[in-house]
Coordinates of C-alpha atoms in Angstrom, one line a residue:
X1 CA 0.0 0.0 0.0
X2 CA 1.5 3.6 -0.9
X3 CA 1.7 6.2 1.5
X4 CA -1.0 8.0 -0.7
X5 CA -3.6 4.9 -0.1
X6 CA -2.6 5.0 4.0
X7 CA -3.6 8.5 4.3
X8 CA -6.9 9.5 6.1
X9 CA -10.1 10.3 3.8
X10 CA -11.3 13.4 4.5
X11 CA -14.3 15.2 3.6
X12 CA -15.2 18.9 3.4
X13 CA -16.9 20.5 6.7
X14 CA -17.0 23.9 5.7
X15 CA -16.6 27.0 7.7
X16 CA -17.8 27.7 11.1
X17 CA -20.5 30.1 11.1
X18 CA -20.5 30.5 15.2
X19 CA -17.8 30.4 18.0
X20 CA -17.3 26.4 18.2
X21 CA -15.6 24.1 20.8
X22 CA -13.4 21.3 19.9
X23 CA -13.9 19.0 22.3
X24 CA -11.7 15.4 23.0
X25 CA -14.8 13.5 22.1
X26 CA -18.7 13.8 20.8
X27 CA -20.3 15.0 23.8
X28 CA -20.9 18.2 25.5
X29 CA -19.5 16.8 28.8
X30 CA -15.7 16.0 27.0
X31 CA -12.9 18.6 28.1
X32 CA -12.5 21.3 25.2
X33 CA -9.5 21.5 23.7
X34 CA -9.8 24.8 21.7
X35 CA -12.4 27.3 20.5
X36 CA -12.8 28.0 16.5
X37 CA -13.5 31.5 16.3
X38 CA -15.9 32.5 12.6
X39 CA -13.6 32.8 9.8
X40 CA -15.1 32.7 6.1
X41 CA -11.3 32.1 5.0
X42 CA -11.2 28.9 7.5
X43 CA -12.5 25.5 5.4
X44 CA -12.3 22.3 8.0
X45 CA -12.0 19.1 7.2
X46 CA -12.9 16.0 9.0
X47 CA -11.9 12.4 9.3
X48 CA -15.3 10.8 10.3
X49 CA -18.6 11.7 12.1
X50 CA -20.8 9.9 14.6
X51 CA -23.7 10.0 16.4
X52 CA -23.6 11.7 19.6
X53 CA -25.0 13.9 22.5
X54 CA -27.6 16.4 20.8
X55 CA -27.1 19.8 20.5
X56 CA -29.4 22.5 20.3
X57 CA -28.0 26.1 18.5
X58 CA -31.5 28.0 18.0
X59 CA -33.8 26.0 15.8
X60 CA -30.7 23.9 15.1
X61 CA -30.7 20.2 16.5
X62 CA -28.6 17.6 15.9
X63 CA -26.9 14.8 17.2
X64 CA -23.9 15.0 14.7
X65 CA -20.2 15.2 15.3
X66 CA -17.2 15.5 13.0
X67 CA -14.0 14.7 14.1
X68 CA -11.9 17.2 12.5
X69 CA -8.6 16.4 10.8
X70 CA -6.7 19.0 12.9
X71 CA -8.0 16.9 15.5
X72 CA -10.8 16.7 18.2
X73 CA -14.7 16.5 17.8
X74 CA -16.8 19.3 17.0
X75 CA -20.5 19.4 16.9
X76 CA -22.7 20.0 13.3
X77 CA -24.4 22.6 15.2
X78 CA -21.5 25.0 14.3
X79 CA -21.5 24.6 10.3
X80 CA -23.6 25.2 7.2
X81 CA -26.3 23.2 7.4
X82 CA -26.4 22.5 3.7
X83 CA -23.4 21.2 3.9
X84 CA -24.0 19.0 6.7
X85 CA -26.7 17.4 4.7
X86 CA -24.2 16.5 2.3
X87 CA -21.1 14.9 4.4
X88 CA -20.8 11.0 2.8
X89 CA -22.5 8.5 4.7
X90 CA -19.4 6.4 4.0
X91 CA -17.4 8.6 6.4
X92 CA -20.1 7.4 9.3
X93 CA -17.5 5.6 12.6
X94 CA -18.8 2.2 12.6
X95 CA -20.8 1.2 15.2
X96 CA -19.1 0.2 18.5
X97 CA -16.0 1.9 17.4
X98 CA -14.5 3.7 20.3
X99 CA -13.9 7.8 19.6
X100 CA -10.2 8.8 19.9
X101 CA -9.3 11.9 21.5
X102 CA -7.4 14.0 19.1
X103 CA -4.8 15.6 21.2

């Protein structure tokens, strides 16, 4: 296997459209590890997503979390939610699989 094949898929998160907290895993109770301030020049990445603990923004609910490539776990709550409908199913952490903590 090439070094190109071992590298991580990634898919496109987007920008953050709100202050967001990385946290070490997909829950609202995991220590944060750093805050992503709004900046339309910033386009995450992530590794996979998971179901997690729900979060509520406003009228925005969801149970979603990436875990970003930089590292840590951030909830969908903080990015477009167009572009939340479109992250690749493929990407989902299988069932059972334990969440790492990033840093």
């Amino acid at each position: 296997m090439s070094a190109e094949q071992q590298e991580i898929a990634t898919f496109r998160a987007g920008p953050i459209w709100r202050d967001a907290n990385v946290r070490t895993g997909p829950s609202l109770d995991s220590p944060i590890i750093e805050l992503l301030l709004p900046d339309d020049g910033a386009d995450y990445r992530a590794e996979v997503w998971t179901v997690g603990e729900e979060v509520v923004e406003g009228v925005i609910v969801s149970d979603i979390w990436l875990r970003l490539s930089a590292g840590g776990w951030c909830s969908a709550v903080n990015f477009d939610q167009e572009t939340m409908a479109q992250i690749p199913r493929e990407a989902e952490l299988p069932p059972g699989q334990v969440a790492r903590a990033d840093r």
